[in-house]
Coordinates of N, CA and C and ligand atoms in Angstrom, one line a residue:
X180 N 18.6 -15.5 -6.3 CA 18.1 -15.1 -7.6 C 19.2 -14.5 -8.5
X181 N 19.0 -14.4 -9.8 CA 20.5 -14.1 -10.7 C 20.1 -12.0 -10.3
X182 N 21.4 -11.6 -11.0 CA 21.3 -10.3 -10.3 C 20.5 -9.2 -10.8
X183 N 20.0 -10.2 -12.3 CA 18.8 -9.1 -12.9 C 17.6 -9.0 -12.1
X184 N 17.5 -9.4 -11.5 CA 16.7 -9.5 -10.4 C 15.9 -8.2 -9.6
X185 N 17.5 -8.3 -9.4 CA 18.1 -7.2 -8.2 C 18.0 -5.8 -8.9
X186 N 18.3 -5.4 -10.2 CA 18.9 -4.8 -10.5 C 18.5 -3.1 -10.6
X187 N 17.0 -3.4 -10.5 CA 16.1 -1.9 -11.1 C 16.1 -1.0 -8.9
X188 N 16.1 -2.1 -8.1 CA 16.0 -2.3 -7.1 C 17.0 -0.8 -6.3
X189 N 16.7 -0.1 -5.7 CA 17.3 0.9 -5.0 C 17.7 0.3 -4.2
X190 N 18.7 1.0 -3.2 CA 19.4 0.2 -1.6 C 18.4 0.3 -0.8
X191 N 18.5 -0.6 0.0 CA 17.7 -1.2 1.2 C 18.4 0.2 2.3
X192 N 17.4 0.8 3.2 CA 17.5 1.6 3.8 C 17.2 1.6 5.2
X193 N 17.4 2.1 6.2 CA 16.9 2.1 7.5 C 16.5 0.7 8.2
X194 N 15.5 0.5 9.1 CA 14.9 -0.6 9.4 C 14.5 -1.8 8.3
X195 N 14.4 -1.8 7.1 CA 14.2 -2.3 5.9 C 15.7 -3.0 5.9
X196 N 16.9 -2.4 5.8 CA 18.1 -2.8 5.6 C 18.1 -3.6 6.9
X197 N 18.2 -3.4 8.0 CA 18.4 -4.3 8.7 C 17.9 -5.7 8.8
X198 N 16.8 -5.7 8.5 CA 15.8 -7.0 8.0 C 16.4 -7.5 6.9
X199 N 16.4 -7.1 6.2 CA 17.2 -7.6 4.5 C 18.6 -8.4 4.6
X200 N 19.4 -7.2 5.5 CA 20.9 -7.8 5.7 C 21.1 -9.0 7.0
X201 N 20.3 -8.9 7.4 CA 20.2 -9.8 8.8 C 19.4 -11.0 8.1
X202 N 18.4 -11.5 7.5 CA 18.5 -12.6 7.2 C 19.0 -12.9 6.0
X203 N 20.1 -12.4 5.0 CA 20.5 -12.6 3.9 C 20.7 -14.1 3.6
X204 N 22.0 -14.4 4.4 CA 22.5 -15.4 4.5 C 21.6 -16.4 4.7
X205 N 20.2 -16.4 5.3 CA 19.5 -17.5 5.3 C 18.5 -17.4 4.4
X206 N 17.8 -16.2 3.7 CA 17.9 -16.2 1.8 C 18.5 -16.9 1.2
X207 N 19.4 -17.1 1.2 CA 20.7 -17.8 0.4 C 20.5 -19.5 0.8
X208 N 20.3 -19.3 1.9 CA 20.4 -20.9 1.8 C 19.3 -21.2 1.5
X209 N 17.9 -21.0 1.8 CA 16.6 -21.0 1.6 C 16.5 -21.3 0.2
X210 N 17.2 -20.1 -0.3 CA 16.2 -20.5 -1.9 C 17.0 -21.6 -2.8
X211 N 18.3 -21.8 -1.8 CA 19.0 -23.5 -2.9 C 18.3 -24.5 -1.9
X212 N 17.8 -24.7 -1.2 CA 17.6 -25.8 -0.5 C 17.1 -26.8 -1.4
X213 N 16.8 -27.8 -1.2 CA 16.3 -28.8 -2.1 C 14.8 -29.0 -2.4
X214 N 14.4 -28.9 -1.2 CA 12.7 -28.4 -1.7 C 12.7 -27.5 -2.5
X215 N 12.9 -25.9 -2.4 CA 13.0 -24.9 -2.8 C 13.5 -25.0 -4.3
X216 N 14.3 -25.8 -4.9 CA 15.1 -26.2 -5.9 C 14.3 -27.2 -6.9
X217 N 13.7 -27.8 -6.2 CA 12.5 -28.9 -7.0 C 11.6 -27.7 -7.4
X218 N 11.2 -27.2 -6.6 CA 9.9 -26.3 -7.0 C 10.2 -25.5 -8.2
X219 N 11.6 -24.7 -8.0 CA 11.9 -23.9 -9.0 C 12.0 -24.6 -10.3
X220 N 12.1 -26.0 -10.2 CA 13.0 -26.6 -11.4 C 11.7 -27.3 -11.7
X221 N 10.3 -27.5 -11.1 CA 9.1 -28.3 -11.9 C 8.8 -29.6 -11.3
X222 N 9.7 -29.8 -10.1 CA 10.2 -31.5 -9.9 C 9.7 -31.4 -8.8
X223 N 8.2 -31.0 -8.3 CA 7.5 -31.4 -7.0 C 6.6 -32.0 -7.4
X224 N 6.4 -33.4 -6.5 CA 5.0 -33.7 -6.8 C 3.4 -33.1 -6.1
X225 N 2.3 -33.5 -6.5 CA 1.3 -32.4 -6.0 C 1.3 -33.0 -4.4
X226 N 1.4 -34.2 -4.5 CA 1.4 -34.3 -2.5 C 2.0 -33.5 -1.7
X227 N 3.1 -32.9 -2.2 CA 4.5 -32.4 -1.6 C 3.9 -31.2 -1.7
X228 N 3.2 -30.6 -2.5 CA 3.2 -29.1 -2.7 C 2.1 -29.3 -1.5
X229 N 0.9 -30.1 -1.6 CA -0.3 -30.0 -0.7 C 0.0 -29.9 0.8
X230 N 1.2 -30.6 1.1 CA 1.8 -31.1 2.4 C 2.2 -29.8 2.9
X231 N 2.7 -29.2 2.0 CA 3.7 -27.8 2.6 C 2.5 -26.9 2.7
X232 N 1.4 -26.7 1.7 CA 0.4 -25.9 2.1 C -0.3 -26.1 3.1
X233 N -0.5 -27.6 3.4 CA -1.3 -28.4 5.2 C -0.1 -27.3 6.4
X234 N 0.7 -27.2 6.8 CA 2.1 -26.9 7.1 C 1.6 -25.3 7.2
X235 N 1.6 -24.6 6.1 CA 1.6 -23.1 5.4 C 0.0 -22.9 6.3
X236 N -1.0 -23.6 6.5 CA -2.6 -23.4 6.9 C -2.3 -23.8 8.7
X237 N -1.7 -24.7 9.0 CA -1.4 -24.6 10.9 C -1.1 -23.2 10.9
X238 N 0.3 -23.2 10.4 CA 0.7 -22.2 10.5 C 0.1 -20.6 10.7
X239 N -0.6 -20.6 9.4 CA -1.2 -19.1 9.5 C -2.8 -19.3 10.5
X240 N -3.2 -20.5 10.6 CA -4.3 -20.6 12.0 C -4.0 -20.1 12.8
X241 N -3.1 -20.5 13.2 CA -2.7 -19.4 14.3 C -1.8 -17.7 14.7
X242 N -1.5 -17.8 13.0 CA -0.5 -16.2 13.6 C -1.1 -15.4 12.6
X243 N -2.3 -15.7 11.7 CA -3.3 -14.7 11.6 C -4.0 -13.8 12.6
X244 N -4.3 -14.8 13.6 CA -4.6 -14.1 14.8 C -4.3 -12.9 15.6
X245 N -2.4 -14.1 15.3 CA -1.6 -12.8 16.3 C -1.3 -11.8 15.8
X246 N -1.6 -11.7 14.5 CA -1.9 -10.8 13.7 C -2.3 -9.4 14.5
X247 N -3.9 -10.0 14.6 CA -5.0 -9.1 15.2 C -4.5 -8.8 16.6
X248 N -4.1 -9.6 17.3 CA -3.7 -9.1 18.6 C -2.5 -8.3 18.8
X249 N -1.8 -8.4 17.9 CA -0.6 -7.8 17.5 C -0.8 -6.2 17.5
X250 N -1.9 -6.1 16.3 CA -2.7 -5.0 15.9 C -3.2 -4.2 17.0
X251 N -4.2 -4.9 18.2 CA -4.8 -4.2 18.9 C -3.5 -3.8 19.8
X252 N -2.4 -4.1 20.5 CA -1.7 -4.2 21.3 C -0.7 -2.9 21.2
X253 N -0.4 -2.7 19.5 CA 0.6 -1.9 19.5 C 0.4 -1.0 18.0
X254 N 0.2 0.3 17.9 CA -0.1 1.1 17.3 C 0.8 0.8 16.0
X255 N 1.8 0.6 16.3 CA 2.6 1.1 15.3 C 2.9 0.0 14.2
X256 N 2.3 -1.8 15.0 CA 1.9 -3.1 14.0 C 0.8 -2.6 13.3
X257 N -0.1 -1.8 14.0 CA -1.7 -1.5 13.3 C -1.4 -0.8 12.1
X258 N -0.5 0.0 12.0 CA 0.1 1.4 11.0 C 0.3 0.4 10.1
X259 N 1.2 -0.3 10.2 CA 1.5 -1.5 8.8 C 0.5 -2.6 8.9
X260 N 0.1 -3.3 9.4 CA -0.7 -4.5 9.2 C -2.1 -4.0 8.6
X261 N -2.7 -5.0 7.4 CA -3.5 -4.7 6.7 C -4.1 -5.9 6.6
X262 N -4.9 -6.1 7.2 CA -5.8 -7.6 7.9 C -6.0 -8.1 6.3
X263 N -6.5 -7.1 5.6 CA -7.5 -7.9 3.9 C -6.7 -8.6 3.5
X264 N -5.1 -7.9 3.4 CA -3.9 -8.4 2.4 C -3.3 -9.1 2.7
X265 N -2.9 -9.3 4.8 CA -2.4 -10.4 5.2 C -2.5 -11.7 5.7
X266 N -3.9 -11.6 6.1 CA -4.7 -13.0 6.2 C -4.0 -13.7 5.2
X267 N -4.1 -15.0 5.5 CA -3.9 -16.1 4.4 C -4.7 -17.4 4.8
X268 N -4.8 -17.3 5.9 CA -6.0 -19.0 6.3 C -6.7 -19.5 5.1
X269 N -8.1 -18.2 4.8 CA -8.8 -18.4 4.1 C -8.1 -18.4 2.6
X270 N -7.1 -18.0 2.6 CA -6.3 -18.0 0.6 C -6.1 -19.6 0.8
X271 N -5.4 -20.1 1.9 CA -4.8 -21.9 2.0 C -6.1 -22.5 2.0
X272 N -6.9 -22.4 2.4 CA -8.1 -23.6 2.8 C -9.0 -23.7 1.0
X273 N -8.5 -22.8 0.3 CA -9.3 -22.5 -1.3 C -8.5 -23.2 -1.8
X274 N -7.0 -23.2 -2.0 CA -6.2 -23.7 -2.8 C -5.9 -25.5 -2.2
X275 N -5.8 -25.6 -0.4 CA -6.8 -27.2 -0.5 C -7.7 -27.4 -1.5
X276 N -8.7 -27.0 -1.5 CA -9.8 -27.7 -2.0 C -9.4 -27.9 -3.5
X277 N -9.0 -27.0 -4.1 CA -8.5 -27.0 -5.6 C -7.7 -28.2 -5.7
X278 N -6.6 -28.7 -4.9 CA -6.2 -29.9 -5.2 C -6.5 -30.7 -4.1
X279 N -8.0 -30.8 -4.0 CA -8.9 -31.9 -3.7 C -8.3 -32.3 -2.2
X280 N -7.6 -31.9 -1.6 CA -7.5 -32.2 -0.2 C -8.2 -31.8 1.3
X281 N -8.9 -33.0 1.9 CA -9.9 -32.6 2.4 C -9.4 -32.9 4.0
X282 N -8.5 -33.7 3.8 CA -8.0 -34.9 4.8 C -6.5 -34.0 5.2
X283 N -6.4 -33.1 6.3 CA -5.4 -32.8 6.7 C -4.4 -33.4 7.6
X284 N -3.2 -33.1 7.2 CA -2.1 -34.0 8.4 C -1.8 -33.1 9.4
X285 N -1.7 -33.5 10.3 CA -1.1 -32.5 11.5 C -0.1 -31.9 11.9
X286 N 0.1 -30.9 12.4 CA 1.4 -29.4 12.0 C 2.4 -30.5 12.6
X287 N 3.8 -30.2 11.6 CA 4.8 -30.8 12.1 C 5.3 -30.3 13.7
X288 N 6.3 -30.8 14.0 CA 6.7 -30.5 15.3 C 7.3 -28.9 15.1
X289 N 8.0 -28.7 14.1 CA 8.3 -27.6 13.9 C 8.0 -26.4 13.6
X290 N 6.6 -26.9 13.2 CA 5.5 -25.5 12.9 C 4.9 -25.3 14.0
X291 N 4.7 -26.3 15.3 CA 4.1 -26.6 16.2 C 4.9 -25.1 17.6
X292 N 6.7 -25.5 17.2 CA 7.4 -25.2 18.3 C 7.3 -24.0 17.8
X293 N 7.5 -23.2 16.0 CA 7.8 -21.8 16.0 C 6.5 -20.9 16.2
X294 N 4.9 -21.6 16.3 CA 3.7 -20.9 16.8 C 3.9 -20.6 18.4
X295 N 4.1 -21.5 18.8 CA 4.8 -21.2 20.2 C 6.0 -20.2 20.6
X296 N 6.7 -20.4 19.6 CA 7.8 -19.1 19.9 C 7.6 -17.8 19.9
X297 N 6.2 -17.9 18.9 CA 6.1 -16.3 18.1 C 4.6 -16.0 19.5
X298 N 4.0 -16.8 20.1 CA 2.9 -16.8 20.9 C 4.0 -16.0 22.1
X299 N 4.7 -16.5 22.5 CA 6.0 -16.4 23.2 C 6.8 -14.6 23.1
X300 N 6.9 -14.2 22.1 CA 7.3 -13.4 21.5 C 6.3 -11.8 21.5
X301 N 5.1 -12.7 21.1 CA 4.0 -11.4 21.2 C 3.5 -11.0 22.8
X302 N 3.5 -12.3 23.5 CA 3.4 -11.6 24.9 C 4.7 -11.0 25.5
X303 N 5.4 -10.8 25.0 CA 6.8 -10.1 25.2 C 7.2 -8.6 24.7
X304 N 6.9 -8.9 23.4 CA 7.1 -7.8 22.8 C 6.1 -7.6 21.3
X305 N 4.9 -7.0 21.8 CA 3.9 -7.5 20.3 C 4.5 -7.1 18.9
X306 N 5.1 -6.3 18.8 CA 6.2 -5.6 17.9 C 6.9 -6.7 16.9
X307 N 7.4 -7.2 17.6 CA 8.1 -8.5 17.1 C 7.3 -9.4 16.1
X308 N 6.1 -9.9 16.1 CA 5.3 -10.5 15.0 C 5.3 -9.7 13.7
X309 N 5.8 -8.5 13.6 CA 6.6 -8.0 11.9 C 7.5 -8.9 12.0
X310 N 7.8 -9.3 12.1 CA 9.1 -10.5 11.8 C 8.3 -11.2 11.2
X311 N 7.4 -11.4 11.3 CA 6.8 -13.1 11.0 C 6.1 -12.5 8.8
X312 N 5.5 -11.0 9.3 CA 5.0 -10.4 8.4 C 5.7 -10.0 7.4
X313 N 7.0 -9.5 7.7 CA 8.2 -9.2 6.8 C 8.7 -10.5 5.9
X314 N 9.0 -11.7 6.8 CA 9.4 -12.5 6.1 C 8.2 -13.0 4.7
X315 N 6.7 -13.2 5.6 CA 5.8 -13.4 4.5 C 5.8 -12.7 3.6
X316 N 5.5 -11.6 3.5 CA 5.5 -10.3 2.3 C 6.6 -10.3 1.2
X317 N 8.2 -10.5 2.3 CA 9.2 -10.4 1.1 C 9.1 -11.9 0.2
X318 N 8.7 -13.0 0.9 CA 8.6 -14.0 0.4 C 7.8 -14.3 -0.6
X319 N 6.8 -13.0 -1.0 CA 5.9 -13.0 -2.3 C 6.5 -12.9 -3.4
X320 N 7.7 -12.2 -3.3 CA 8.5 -11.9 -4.6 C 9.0 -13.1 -5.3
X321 N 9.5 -14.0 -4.4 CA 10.3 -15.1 -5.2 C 8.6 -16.1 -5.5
X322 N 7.8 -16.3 -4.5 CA 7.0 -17.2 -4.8 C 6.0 -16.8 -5.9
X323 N 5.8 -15.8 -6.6 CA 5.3 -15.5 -7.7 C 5.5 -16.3 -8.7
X324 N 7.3 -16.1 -8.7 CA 7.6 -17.0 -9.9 C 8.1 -18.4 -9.9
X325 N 8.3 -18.6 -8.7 CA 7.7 -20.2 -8.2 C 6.7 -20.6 -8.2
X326 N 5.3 -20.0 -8.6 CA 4.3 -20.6 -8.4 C 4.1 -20.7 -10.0
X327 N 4.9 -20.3 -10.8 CA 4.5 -20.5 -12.5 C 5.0 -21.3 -12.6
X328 N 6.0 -22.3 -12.1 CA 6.8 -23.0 -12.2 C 6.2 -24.7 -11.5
X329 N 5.6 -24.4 -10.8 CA 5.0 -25.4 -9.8 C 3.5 -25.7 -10.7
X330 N 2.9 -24.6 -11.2 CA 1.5 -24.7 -12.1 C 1.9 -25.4 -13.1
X331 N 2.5 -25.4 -14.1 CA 2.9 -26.2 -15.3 C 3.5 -27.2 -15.3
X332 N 4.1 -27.4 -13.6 CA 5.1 -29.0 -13.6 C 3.7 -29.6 -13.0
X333 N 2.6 -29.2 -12.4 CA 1.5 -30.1 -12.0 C 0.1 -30.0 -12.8
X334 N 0.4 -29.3 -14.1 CA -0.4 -29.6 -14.7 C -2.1 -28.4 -14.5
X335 N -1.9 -27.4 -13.2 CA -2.7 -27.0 -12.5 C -3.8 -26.0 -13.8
X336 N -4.8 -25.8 -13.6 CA -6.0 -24.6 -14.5 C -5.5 -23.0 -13.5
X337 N -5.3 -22.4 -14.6 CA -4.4 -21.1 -14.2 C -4.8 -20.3 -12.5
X338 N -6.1 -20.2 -12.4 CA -6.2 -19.6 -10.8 C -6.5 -20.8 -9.7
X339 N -5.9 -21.9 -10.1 CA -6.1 -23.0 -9.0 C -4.9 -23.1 -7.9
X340 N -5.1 -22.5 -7.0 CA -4.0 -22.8 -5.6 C -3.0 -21.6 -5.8
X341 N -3.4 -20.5 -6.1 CA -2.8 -19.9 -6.1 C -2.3 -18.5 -4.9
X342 N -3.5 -18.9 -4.1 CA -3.4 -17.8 -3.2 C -2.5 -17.6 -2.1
X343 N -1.8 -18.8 -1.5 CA -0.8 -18.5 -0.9 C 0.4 -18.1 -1.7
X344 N 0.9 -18.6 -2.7 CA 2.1 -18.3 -3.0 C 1.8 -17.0 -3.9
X345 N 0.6 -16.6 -4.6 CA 0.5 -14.9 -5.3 C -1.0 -14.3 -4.5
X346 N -0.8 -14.3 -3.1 CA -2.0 -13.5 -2.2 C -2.0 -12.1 -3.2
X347 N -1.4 -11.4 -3.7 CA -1.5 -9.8 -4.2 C -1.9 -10.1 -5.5
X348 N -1.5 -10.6 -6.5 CA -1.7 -10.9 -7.7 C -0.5 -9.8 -8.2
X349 N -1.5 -8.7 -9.6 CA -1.1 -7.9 -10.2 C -0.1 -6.7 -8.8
X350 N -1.0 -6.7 -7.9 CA -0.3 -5.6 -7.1 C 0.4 -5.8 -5.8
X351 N 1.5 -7.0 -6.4 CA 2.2 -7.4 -5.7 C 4.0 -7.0 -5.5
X352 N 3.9 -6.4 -6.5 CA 5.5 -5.1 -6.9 C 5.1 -4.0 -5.8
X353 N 3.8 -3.4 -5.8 CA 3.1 -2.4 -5.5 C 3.2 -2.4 -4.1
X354 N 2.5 -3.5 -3.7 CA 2.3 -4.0 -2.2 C 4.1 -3.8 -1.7
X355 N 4.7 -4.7 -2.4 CA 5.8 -4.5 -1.7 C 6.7 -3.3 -1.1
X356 N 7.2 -2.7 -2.5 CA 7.8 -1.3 -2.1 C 6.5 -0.4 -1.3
X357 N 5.5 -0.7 -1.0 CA 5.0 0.3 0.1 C 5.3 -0.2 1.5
X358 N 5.2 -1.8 1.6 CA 5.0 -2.3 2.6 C 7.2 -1.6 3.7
X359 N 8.0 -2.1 2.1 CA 9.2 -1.3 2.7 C 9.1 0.0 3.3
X360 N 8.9 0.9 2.4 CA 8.2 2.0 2.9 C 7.8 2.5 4.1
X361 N 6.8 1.3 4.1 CA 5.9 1.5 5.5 C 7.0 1.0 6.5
X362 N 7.9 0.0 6.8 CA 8.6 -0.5 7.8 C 9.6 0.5 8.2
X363 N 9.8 1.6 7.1 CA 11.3 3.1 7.2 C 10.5 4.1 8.3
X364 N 9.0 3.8 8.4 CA 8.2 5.1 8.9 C 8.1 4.8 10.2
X365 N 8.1 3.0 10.4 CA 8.0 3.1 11.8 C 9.0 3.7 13.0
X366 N 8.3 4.1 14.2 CA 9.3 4.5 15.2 C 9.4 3.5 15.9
X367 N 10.8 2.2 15.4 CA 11.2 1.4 16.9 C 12.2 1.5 17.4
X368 N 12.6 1.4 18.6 CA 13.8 1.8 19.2 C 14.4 0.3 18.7
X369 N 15.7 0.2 19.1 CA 16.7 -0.8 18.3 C 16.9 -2.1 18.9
X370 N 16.2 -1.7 20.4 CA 15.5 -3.4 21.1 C 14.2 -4.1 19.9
X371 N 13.0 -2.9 19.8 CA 11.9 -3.5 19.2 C 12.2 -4.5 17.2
X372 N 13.6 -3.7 16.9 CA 14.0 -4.2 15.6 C 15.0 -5.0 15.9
X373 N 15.5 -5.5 16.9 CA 16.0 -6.6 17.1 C 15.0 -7.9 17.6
X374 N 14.0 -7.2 17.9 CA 12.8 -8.5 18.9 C 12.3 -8.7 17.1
X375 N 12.2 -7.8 15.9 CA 11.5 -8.6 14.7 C 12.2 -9.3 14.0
X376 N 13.8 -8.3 14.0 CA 14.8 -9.7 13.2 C 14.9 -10.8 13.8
X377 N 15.0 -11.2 14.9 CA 14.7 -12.7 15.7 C 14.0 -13.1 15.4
X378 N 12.9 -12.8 15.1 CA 11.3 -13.3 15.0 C 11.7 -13.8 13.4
X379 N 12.2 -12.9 12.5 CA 12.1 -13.1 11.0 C 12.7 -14.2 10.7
X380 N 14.1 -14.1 11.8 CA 15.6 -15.2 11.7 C 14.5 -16.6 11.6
X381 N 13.8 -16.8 13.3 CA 13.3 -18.1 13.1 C 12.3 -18.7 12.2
X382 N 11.7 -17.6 11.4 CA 10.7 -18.1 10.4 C 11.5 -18.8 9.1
X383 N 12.6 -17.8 9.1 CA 13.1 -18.5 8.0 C 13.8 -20.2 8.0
X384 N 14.5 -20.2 9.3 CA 14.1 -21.6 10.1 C 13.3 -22.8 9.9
X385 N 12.1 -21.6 10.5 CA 11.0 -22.5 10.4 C 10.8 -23.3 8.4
X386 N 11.1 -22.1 7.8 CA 10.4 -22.8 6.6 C 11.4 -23.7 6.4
X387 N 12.9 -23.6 6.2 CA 14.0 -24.4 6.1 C 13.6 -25.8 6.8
X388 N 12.9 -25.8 8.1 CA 12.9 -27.3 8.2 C 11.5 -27.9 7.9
X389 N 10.2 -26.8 7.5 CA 9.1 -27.6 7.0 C 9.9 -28.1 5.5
X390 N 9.9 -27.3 4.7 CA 10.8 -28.0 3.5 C 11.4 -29.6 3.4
X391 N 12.2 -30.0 4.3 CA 12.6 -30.8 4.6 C 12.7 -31.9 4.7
X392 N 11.4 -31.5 6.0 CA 10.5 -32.2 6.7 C 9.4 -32.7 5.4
X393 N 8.8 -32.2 4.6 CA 8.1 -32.4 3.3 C 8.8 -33.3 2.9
X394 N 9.8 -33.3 2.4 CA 10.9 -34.1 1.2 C 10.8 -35.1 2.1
X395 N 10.8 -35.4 3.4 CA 11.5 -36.8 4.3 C 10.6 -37.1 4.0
X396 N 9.1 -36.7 4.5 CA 7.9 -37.6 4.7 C 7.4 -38.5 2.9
X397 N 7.5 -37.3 2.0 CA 7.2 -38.1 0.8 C 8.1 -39.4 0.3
X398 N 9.5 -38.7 0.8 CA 10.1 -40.2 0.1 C 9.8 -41.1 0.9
X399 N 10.1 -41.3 2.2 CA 9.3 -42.0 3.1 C 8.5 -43.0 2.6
X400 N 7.2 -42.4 2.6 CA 5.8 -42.9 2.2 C 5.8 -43.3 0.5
X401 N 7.1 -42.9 -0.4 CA 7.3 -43.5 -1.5 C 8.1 -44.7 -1.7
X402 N 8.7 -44.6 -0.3 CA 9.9 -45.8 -0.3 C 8.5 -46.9 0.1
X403 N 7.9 -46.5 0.8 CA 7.1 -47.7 1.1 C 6.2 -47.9 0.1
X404 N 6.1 -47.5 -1.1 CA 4.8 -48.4 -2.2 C 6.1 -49.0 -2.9
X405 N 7.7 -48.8 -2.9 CA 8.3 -49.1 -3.9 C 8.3 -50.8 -3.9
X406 N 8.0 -51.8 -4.7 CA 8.3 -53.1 -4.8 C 9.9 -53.3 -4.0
X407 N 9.9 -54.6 -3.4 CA 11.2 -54.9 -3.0 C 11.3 -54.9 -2.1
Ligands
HEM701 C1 12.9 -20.6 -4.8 C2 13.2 -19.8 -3.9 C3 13.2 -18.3 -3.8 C4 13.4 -17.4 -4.8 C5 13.6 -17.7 -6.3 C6 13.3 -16.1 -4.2 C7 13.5 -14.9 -4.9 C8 13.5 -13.7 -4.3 C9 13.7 -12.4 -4.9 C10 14.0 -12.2 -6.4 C11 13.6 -11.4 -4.0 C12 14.0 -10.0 -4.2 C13 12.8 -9.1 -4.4 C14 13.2 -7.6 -4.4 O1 14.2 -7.2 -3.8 O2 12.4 -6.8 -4.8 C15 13.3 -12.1 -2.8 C16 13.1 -11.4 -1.6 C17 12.8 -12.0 -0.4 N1 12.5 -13.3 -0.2 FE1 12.8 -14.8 -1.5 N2 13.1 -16.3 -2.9 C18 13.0 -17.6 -2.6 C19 12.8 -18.2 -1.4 C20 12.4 -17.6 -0.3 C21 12.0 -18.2 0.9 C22 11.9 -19.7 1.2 C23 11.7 -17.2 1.8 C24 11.2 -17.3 3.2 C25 10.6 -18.2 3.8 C26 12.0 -15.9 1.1 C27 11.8 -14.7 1.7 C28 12.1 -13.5 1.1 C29 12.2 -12.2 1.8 C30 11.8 -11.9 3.2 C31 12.5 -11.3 0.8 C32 12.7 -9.8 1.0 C33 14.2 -9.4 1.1 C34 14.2 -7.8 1.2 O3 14.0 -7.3 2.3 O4 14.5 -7.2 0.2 N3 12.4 -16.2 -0.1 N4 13.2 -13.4 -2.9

């Protein structure tokens, strides 16, 4: 993002900085990627956007959960996780319906392998599924204003599909700097904040190849209606 952005923004601190500085570089490539770049720029079509939300709904089926088991498992996930604000299942399955998709495709291979990693991860170290939560949360900031950008290139009625990409709405500035906040307060030793930045690293991965993976399948399936 340009640096006005940045700019009202205090330094990243403690456990917060480490997360921040540790996936920067895949920030960076994330937000030019080419999917990511359509959306910003108006130039997705609505299948593409539906596809990545089918993708965004496997996904949170299952690490909503781990969510909760996360929660019960380890005091100090329960301190930060906030079941009302983090859930998203039920925000994806609303914003289906809004653009009329009833008929879901099945999790890519790669949304498939990183539920499994993070399933992997929580019986290991339950701690580590903040990875998964960090990445979500910080990822509300840019998708705010990606989702104004995605509404007007599809034409959309103003609260239609909006809950994954603005789950907070108005108090989503709010939500954030506490949620930082909240990550400076925890006590983890510097194994448990390395077991979340791994966890964060592969989500960002993860999204890098559902993206992708979206763009292959539509042209795909558009190469095949083209005459010729
Ligand atoms: C069009 C693409 C994107 C734009 C324009 C964008 C924009 C932004 C902006 C402006 C911030 C800074 C907010 C702040 O410091 O208060 C931010 C933070 C963040 N974004 Fe993105 N972003 C994009 C894509 C993504 C993607 C694809 C992901 C992950 C899947 C992601 C995850 C994050 C995370 C985790 C943070 C928090 C960084 C921190 O700890 O301060 N972003 N993004």
């Amino acid at each position: 993002m340009t640096d006005s952005a940045h700019h009202s923004h205090p330094e990243a601190t403690g456990f917060h900085k480490l997360l921040k500085e540790g996936t920067q570089a895949l920030h960076d490539q994330a937000e030019v990627g080419e999917f990511q770049s359509r959306m910003v720029h108006g130039d997705l079509a609505r299948s593409e956007f539906a596809s990545f939300l089918t993708q965004m709904l496997h996904l949170h089926q299952a690490v909503d959960g781990m969510y909760d088991e996360a929660a019960a498992k380890d005091d100090r996930f329960a301190s930060i996780y906030d079941p009302k604000a983090h859930k998203r299942t039920h925000l994806i399955q609303k914003d289906l319906e809004d653009l009329g998709v009833s008929d879901l495709s099945p999790a890519f291979e790669t949304t498939q392998a990183f539920v499994n990693s993070v399933r992997e991860m929580l019986d290991a170290s339950p701690i580590s599924v903040l990875g998964v939560l960090y990445v979500k949360e910080g990822a509300t900031n840019g998708n705010k204003f990606v989702l104004k950008r995605i509404q007007s290139a599809l034409g959309l009625p103003e609260a239609h599909a909006v809950g994954y990409m603005d789950p907070h709405g108005m108090e989503q500035r709010k939500r954030w700097n506490q949620f930082k906040r909240d990550l400076n307060e925890l006590n983890l030793t510097d194994e448990d904040q390395n077991a979340c930045l791994e966890v964060a690293r592969q989500c960002f991965q993860m999204f890098m190849d559902i993206s992708a993976c979206v763009s292959e399948h539509f042209d795909r399936q558009h190469s095949a209606v083209e005459p010729g």
